[in-house]
Short mmCIF file of C-alpha atoms and ligand atoms in Angstrom, two decimals:
data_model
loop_
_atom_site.label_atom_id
_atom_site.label_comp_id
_atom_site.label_asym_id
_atom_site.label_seq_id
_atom_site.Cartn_x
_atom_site.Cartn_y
_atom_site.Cartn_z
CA UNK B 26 79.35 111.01 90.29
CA UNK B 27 83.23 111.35 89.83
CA UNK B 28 82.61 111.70 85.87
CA UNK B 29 80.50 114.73 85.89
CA UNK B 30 83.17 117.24 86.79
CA UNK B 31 84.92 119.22 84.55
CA UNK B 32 88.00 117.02 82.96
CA UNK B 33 91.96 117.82 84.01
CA UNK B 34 92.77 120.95 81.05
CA UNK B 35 96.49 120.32 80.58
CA UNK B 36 99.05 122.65 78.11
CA UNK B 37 100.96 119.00 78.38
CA UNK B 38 100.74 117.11 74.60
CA UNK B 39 99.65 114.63 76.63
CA UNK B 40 99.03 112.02 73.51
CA UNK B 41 102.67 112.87 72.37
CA UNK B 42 104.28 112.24 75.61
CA UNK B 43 102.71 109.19 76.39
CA UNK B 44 103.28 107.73 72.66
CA UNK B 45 106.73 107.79 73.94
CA UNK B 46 106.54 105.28 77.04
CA UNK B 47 105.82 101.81 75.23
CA UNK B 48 104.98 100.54 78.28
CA UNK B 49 102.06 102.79 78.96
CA UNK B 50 100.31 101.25 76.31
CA UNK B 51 100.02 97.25 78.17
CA UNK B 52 96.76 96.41 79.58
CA UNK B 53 96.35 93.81 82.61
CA UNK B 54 92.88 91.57 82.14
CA UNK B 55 91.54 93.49 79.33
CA UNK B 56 92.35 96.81 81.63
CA UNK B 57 94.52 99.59 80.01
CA UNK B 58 97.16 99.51 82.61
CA UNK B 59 97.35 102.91 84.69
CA UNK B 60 100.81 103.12 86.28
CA UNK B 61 99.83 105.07 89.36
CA UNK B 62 103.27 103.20 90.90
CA UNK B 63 105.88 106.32 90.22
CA UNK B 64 107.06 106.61 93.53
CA UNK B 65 108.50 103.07 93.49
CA UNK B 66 110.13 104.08 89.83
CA UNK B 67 108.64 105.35 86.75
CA UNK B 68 108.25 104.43 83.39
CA UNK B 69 110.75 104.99 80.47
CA UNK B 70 110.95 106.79 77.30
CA UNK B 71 111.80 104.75 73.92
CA UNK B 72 114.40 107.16 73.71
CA UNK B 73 115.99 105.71 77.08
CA UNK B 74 115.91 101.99 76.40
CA UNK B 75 117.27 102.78 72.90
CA UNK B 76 120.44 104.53 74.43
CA UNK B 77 120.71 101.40 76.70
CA UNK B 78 120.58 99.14 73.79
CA UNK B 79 123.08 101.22 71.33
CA UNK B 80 124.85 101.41 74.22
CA UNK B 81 125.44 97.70 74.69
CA UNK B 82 125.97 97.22 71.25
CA UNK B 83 127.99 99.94 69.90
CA UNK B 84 130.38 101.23 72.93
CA UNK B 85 130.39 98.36 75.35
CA UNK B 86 133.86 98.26 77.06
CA UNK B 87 135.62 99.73 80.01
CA UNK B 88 136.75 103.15 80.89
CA UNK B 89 140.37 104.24 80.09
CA UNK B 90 141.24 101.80 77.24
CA UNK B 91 143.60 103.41 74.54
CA UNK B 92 141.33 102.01 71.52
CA UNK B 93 137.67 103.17 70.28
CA UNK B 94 134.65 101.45 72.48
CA UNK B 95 136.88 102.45 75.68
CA UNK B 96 136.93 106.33 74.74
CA UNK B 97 133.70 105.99 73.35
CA UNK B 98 131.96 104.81 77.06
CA UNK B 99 134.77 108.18 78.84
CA UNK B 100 133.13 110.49 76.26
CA UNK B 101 129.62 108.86 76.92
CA UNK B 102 129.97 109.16 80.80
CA UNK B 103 131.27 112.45 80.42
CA UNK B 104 127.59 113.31 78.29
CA UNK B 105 126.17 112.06 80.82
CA UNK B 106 127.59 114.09 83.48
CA UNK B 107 127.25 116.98 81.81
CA UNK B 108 123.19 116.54 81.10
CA UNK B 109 122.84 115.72 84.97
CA UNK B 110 125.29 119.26 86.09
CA UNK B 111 122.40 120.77 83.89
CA UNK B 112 119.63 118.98 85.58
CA UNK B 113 120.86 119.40 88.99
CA UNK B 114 122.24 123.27 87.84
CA UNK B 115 126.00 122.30 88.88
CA UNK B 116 129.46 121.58 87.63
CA UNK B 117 130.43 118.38 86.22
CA UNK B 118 133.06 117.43 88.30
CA UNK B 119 130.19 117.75 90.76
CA UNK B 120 128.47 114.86 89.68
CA UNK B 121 128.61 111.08 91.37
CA UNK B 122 127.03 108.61 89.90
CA UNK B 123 126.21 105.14 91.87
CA UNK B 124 124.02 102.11 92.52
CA UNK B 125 121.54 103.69 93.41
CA UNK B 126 120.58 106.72 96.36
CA UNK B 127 120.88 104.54 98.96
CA UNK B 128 124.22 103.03 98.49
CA UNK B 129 125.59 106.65 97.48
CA UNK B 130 124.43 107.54 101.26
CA UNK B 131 126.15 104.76 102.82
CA UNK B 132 129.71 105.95 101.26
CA UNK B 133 129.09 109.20 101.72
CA UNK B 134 128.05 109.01 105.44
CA UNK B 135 130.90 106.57 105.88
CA UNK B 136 133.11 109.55 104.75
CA UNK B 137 132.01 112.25 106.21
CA UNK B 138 131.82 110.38 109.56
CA UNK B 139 135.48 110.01 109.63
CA UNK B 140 135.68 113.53 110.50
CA UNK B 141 133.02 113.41 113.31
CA UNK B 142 133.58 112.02 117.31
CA UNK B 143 131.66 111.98 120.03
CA UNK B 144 129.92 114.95 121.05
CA UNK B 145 128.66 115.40 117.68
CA UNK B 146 125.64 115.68 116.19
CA UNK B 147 123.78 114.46 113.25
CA UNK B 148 119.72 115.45 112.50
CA UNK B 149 117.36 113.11 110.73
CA UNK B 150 114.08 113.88 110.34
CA UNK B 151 110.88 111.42 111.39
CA UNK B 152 109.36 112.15 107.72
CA UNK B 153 112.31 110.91 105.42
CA UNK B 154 112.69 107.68 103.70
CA UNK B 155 114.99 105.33 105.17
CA UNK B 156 117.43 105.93 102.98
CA UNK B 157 118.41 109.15 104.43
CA UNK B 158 117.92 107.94 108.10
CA UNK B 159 119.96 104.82 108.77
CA UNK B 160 123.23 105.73 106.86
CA UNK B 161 123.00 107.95 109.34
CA UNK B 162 122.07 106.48 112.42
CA UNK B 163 124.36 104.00 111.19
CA UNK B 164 127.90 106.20 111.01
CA UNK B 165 126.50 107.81 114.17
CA UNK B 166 126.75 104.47 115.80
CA UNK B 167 130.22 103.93 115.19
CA UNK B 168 131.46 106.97 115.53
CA UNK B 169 130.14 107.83 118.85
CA UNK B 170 127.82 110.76 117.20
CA UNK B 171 124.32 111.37 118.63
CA UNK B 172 121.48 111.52 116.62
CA UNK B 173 118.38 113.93 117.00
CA UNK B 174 115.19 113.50 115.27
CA UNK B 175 113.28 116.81 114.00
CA UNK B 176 109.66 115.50 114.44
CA UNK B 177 106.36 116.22 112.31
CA UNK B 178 102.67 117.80 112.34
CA UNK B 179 100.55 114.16 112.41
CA UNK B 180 97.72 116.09 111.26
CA UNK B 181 99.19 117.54 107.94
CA UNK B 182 102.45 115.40 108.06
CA UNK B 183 104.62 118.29 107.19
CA UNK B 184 107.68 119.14 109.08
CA UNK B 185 107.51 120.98 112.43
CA UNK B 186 110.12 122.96 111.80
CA UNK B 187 110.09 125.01 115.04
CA UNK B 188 111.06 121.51 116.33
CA UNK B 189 113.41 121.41 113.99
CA UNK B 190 115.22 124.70 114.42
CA UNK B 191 115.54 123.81 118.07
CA UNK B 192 117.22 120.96 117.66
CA UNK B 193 120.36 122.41 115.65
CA UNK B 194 122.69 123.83 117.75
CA UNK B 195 126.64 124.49 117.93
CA UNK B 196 127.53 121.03 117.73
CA UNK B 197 125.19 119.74 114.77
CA UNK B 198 127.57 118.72 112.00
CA UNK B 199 125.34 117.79 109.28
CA UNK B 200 121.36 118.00 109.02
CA UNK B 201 119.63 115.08 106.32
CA UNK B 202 116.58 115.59 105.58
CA UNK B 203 114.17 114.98 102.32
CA UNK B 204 113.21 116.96 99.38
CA UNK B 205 110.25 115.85 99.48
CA UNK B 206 108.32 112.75 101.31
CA UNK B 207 107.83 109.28 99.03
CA UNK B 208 104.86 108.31 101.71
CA UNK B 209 102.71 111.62 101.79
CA UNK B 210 103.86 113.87 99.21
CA UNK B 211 104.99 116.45 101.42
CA UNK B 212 107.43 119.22 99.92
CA UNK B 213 109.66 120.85 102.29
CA UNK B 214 111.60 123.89 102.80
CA UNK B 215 114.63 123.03 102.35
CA UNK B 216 115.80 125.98 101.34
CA UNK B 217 114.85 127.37 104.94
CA UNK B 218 116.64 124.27 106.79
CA UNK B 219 119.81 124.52 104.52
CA UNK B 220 119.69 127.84 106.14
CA UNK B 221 119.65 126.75 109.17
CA UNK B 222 121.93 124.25 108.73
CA UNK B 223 124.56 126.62 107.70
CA UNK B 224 123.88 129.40 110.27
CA UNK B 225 125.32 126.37 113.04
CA UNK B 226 127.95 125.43 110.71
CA UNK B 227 126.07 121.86 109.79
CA UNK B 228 126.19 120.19 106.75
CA UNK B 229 122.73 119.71 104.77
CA UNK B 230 122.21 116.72 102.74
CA UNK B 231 119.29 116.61 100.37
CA UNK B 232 117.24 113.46 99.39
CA UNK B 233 115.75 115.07 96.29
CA UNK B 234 115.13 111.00 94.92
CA UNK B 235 111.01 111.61 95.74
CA UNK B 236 110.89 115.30 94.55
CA UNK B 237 113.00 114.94 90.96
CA UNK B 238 109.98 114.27 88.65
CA UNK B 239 107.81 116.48 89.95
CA UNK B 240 109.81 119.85 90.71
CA UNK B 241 113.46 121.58 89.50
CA UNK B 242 116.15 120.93 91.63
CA UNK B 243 118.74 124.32 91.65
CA UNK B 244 121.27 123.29 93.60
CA UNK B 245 122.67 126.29 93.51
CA UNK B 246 119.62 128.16 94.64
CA UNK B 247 119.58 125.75 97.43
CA UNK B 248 122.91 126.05 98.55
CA UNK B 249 123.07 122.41 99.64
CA UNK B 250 126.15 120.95 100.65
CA UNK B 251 125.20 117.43 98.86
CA UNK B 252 121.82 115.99 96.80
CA UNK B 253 121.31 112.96 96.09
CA UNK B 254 118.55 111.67 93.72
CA UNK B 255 117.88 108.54 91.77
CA UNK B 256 117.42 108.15 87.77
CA UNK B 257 114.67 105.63 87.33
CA UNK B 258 112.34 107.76 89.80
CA UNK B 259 112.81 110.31 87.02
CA UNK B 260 111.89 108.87 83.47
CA UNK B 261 115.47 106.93 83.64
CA UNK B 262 116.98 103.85 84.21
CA UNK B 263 117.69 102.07 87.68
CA UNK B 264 121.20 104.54 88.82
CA UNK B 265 121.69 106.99 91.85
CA UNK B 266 123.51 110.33 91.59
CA UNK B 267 124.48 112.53 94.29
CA UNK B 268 125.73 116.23 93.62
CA UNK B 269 128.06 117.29 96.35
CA UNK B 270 129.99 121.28 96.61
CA UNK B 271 133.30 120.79 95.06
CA UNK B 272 134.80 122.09 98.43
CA UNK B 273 133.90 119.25 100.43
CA UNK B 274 134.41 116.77 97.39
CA UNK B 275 137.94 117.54 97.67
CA UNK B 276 138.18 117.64 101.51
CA UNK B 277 136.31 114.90 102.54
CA UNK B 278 138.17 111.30 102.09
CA UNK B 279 136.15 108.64 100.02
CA UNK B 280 136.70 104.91 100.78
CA UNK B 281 138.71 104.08 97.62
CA UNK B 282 141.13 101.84 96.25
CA UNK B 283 144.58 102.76 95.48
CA UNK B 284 144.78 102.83 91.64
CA UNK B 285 141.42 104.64 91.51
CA UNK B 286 141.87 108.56 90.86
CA UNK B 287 142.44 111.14 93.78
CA UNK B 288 140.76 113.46 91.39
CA UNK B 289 136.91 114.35 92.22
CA UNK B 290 134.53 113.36 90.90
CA UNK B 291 135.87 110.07 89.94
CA UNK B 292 137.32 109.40 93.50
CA UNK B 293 134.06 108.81 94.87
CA UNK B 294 132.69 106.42 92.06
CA UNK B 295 133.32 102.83 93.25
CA UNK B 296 134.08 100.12 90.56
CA UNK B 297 132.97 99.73 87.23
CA UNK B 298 129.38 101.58 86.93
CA UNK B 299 127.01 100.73 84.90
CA UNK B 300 127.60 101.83 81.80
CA UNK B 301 124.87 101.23 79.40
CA UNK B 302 122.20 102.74 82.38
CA UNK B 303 124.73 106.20 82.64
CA UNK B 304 124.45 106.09 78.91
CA UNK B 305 120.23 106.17 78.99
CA UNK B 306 120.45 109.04 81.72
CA UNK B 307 121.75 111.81 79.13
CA UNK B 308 118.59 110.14 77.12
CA UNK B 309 116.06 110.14 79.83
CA UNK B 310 117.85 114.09 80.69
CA UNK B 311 117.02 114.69 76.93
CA UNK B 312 114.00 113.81 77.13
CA UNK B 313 112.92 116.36 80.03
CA UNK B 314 114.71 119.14 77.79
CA UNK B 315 112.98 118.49 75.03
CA UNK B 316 109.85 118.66 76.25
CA UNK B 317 110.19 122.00 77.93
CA UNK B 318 111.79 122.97 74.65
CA UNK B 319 108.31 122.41 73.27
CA UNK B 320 106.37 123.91 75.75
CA UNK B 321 108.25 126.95 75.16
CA UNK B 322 107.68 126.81 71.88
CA UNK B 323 104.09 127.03 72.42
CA UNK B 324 104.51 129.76 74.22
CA UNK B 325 106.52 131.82 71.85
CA UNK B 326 103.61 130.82 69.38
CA UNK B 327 101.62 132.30 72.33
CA UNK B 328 99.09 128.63 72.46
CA UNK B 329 99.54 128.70 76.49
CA UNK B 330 97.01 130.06 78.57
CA UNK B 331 98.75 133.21 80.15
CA UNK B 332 96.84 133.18 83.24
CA UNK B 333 99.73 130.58 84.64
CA UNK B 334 101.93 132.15 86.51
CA UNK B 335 104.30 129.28 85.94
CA UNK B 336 104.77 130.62 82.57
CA UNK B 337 106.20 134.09 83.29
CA UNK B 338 109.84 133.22 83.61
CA UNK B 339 109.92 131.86 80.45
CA UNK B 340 108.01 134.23 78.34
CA UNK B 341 110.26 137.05 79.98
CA UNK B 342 113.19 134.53 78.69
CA UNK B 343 111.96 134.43 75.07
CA UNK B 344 110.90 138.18 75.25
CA UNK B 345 114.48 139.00 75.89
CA UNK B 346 116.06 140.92 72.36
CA UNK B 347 118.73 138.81 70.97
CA UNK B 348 116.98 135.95 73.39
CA UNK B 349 120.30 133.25 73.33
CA UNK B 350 119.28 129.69 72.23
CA UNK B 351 117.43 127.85 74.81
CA UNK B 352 119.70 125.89 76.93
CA UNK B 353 119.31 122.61 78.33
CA UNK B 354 119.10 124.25 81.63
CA UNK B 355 116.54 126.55 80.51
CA UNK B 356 115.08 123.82 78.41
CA UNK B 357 114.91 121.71 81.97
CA UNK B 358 113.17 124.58 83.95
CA UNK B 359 110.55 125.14 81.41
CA UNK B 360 109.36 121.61 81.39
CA UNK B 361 109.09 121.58 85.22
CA UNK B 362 107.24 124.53 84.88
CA UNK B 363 104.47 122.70 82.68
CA UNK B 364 104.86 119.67 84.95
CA UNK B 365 104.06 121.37 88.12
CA UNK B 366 101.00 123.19 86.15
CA UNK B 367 99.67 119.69 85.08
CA UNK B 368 100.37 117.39 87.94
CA UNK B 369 98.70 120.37 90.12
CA UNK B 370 95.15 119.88 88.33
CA UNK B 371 95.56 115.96 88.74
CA UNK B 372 96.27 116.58 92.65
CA UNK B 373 93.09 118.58 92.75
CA UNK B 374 90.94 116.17 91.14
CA UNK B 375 92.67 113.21 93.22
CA UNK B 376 92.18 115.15 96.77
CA UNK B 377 88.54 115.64 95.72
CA UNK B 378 87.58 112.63 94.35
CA UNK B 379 88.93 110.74 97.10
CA UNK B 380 87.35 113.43 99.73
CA UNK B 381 83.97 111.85 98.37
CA UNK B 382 85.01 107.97 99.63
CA UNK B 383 83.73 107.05 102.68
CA UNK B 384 85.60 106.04 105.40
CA UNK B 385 88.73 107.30 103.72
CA UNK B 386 91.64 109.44 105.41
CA UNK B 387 94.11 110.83 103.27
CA UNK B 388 97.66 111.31 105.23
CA UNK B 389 98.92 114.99 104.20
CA UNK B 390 98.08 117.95 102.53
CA UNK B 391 94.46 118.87 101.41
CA UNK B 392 94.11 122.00 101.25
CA UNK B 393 94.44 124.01 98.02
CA UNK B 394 95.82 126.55 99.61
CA UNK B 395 98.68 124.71 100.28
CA UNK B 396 99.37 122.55 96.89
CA UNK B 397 102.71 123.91 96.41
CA UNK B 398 103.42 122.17 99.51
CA UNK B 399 102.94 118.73 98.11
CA UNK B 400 103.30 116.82 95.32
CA UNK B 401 100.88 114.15 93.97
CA UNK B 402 101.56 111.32 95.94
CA UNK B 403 98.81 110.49 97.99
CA UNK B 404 98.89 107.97 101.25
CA UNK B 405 95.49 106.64 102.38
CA UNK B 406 93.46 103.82 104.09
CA UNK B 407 90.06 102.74 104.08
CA UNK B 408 87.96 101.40 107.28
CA UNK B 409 87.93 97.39 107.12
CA UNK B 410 90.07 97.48 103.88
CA UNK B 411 93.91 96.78 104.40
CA UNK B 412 96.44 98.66 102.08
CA UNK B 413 97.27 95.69 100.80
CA UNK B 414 94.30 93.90 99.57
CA UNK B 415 93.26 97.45 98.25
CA UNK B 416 96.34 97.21 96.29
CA UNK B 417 95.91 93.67 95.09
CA UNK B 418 91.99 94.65 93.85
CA UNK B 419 93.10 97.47 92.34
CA UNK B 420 95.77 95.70 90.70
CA UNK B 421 93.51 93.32 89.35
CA UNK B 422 91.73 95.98 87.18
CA UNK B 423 95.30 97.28 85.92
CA UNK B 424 95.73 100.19 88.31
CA UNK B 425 99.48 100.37 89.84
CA UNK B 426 99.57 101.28 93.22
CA UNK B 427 101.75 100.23 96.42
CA UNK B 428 101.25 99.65 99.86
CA UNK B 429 103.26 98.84 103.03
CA UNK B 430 105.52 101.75 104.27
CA UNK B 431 107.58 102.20 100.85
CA UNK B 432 110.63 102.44 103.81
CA UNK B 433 109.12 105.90 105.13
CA UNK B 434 109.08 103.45 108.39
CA UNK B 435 109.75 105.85 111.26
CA UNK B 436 106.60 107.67 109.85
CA UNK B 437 104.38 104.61 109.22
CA UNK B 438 105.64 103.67 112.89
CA UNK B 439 104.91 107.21 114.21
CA UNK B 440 100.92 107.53 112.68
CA UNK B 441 100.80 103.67 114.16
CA UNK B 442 99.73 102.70 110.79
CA UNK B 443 102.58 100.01 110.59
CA UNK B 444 101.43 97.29 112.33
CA UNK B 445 98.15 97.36 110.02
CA UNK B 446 99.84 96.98 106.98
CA UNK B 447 100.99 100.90 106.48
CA UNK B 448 99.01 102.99 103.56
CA UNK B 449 97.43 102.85 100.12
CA UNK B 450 99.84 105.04 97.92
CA UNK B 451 99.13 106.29 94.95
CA UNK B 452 101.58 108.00 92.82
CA UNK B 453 100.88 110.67 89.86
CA UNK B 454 103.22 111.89 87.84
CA UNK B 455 103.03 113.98 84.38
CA UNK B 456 101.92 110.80 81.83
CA UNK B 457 98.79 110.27 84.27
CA UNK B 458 96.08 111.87 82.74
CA UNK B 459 92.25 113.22 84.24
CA UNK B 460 90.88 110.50 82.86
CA UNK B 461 93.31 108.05 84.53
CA UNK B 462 92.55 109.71 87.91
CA UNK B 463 88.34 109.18 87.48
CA UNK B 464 88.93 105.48 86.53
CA UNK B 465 90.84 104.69 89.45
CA UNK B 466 88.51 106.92 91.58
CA UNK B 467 85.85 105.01 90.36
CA UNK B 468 87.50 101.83 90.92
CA UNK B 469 88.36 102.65 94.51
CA UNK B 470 85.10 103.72 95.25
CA UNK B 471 83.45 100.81 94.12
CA UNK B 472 86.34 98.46 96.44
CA UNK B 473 85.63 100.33 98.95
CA UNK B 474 81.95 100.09 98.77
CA UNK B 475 82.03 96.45 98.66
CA UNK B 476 84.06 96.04 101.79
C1 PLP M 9 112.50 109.51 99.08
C2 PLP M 9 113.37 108.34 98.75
N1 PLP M 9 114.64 108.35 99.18
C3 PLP M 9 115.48 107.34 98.90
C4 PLP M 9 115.07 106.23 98.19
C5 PLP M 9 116.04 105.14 97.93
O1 PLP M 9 116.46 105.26 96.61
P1 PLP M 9 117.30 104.10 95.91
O2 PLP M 9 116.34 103.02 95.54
O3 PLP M 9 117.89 104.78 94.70
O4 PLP M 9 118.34 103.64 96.85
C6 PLP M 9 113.75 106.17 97.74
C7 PLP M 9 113.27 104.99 97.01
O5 PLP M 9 112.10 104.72 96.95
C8 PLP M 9 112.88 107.26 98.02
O6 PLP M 9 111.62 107.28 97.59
#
């Protein structure tokens, strides 16, 4: 039944992409393995692991040294935070790099809650990822802060954001919320709540970790105050980075030690990073570049289909007389714009294979109407089936997916789905292909038949 429909049409060189993730090609008891598992992290490019590896071997030494590996690994960290100013559209002494999101937040919070007493308040949001919640919680604690929770629509899981507007008021000091949500695949407006963040005088703080492989971030557009996101969600290695305005890098205080730098962006970089991963972000940067740098030259070669509306910025772009040499920037925006085209068919073809299952809910978005509101990560359960022995058939047959609450707890909690074992995700992302989608429909289907 699932195989009869009309297969995903993509503009993506799908074979060409995915000739460039090794690990795409491993099966898992004779099963090609389908990594439907790209909210936990995705898979990398050769190019990546290769700028680990020369990395490692060529430049390995510490920052600041007066002899060649050491300036070597400053110019290398410098590439690197030049590629991400162009990913996230910012300056480079704009760029933090870190851990990973979560320990970013931590600092951060810690910092900006030095400035904060009681009185104060701070607004998390019951859809985020915990990441972005108990940092906060957590400074609010010792600070003496209260904390206010904007709540959700069970029925779409989207943000209520009538509840939300009502709870920022004259003394909100910063609002966190998510980019989008790693559980459901909900895409918010956070242009709309920076907004409103601002118009009381509030900080907003982006987690953009769930929403960087499937959408551009413009943090200028935005107008966040910070963004944090996290490389190996991305097509990188296992590193956070968080953009914050150069205003409130230099006002705020970081948690340093004395011979570190007072100078930003350094100041707010703890210890000795992890070199040979910052040196596989410019790759894994790179490697989002160059494939909108392709897509746009199939467009100048006019091979797109034109009916995409995605595809109007950049043909005005190359239309342009004397058009300038694409840019990394514009390089970046043109692959999302292919992205977004291709992930869209797979969410349609996901949503309505799995609207055939029986005794399946899907948590989120369905309609059409409203794809641009989600992204393709889909949270589900089956009647008598628990997430995870779903996951662990599935997984037998090669086909990635999680289950538990992936730390979106206050909204596993909230749909009382927690106690039960939490959701079936499933994760797409632009290497999945139609045909990846129908096999693990099919599989499901035939789990869930069998229950
Ligand atoms: C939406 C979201 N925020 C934050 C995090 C935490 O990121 P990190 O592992 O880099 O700390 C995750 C990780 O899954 C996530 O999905």
């Amino acid at each position: 039944m699932l195989t009869t429909e009309p297969s995903v049409h993509s503009a993506l060189p799908l074979a060409s992409i995915r000739s460039q993730f090794p690990s795409l090609s491993q099966t898992v008891n004779g099963y090609p393995a389908v990594f439907l598992d790209g909210p936990g992290g995705t898979q990398v490019p050769q190019r990546v692991i290769d700028a680990i590896v020369d990395y490692l071997r060529r430049n390995n030494a510490n920052t600041g040294g007066a002899y060649a590996t050491s300036r070597r690994t400053d110019a290398m960290i410098a590439e690197a935070r030049a590629a991400m100013a162009d990913f996230l559209h910012c300056g480079v002494d704009e760029v933090m790099f870190g851990a990973n999101m979560t320990s970013l937040t931590f600092a951060m919070s810690r910092a900006i809650g030095r400035e904060l007493k009681p009185g104060d308040e701070i607004l998390v949001t019951r859809l985020d990822h915990d990441a972005n919640v108990s940092p906060w919680i957590t400074m609010a604690e010792d600070r003496g802060v209260s904390v206010r929770w904007a709540e959700m629509h069970d029925e779409d899981c989207t943000l209520d954001m009538a509840d939300l507007a009502s709870k920022i008021n004259r003394n909100t000091r910063l609002v966190a919320v998510g980019y989008a949500s790693n559980a459901v695949g909900t895409i918010n407006p956070v242009e709309e709540i920076v907004r409103l963040a601002h118009a009381a005088g509030a900080l907003a703080y982006i987690d953009a970790v769930h929403y960087a492989p499937h959408g551009l971030i413009d943090v200028a557009a935005i107008d966040c105050d910070f963004l944090v996101c996290s490389t190996y969600k991305f097509f990188g290695p296992h590193m956070g980075v968080l953009y914050g305005k150069r205003e409130h890098l230099e006002r705020f205080r970081p948690y340093k030690v004395r011979p570190n730098t007072n100078a930003i962006p350094n100041c707010w970089e703890s210890g000795t990073l992890n070199h040979e991963c910052i040196a596989g972000i410019t790759a894994c940067v790179d490697y989002v570049a160059d494939l909108g740098r392709h897509m746009i030259g199939l467009c100048a070669h006019r091979r797109l289909p034109h009916s995409q509306p995605a595809w109007s910025e950049v043909e005005r772009r190359l239309s342009k007389p004397g058009s300038p040499e694409i840019s990394r920037r514009a390089a970046i925006e043109a692959a999302y714009a292919a992205i977004r085209e291709h992930e869209r068919a797979l969410i349609e073809r996901m949503i309505s294979g799995l609207k055939k299952i029986p005794a399946l809910t899907i948590y989120g978005i369905t309609d059409p109407a409203r794809w641009e509101r989600r992204c393709g990560t889909f949270a589900v359960r089956i009647e008598n089936h628990t997430p995870f022995d779903l996951a662990t058939k599935l997984g037998e047959r090669g086909l990635f997916t999680w289950d538990g609450n992936y730390y979106a707890l206050n909204l596993t909690e909230h749909l009382d789905v927690e106690k039960t074992g939490g959701f079936l995700r499933i994760g797409l992302v632009h290497y999945n292909t139609g045909q990846e989608v129908d096999r693990f429909l099919y599989a499901l289907q035939e789990i869930a038949g069998n229950g």
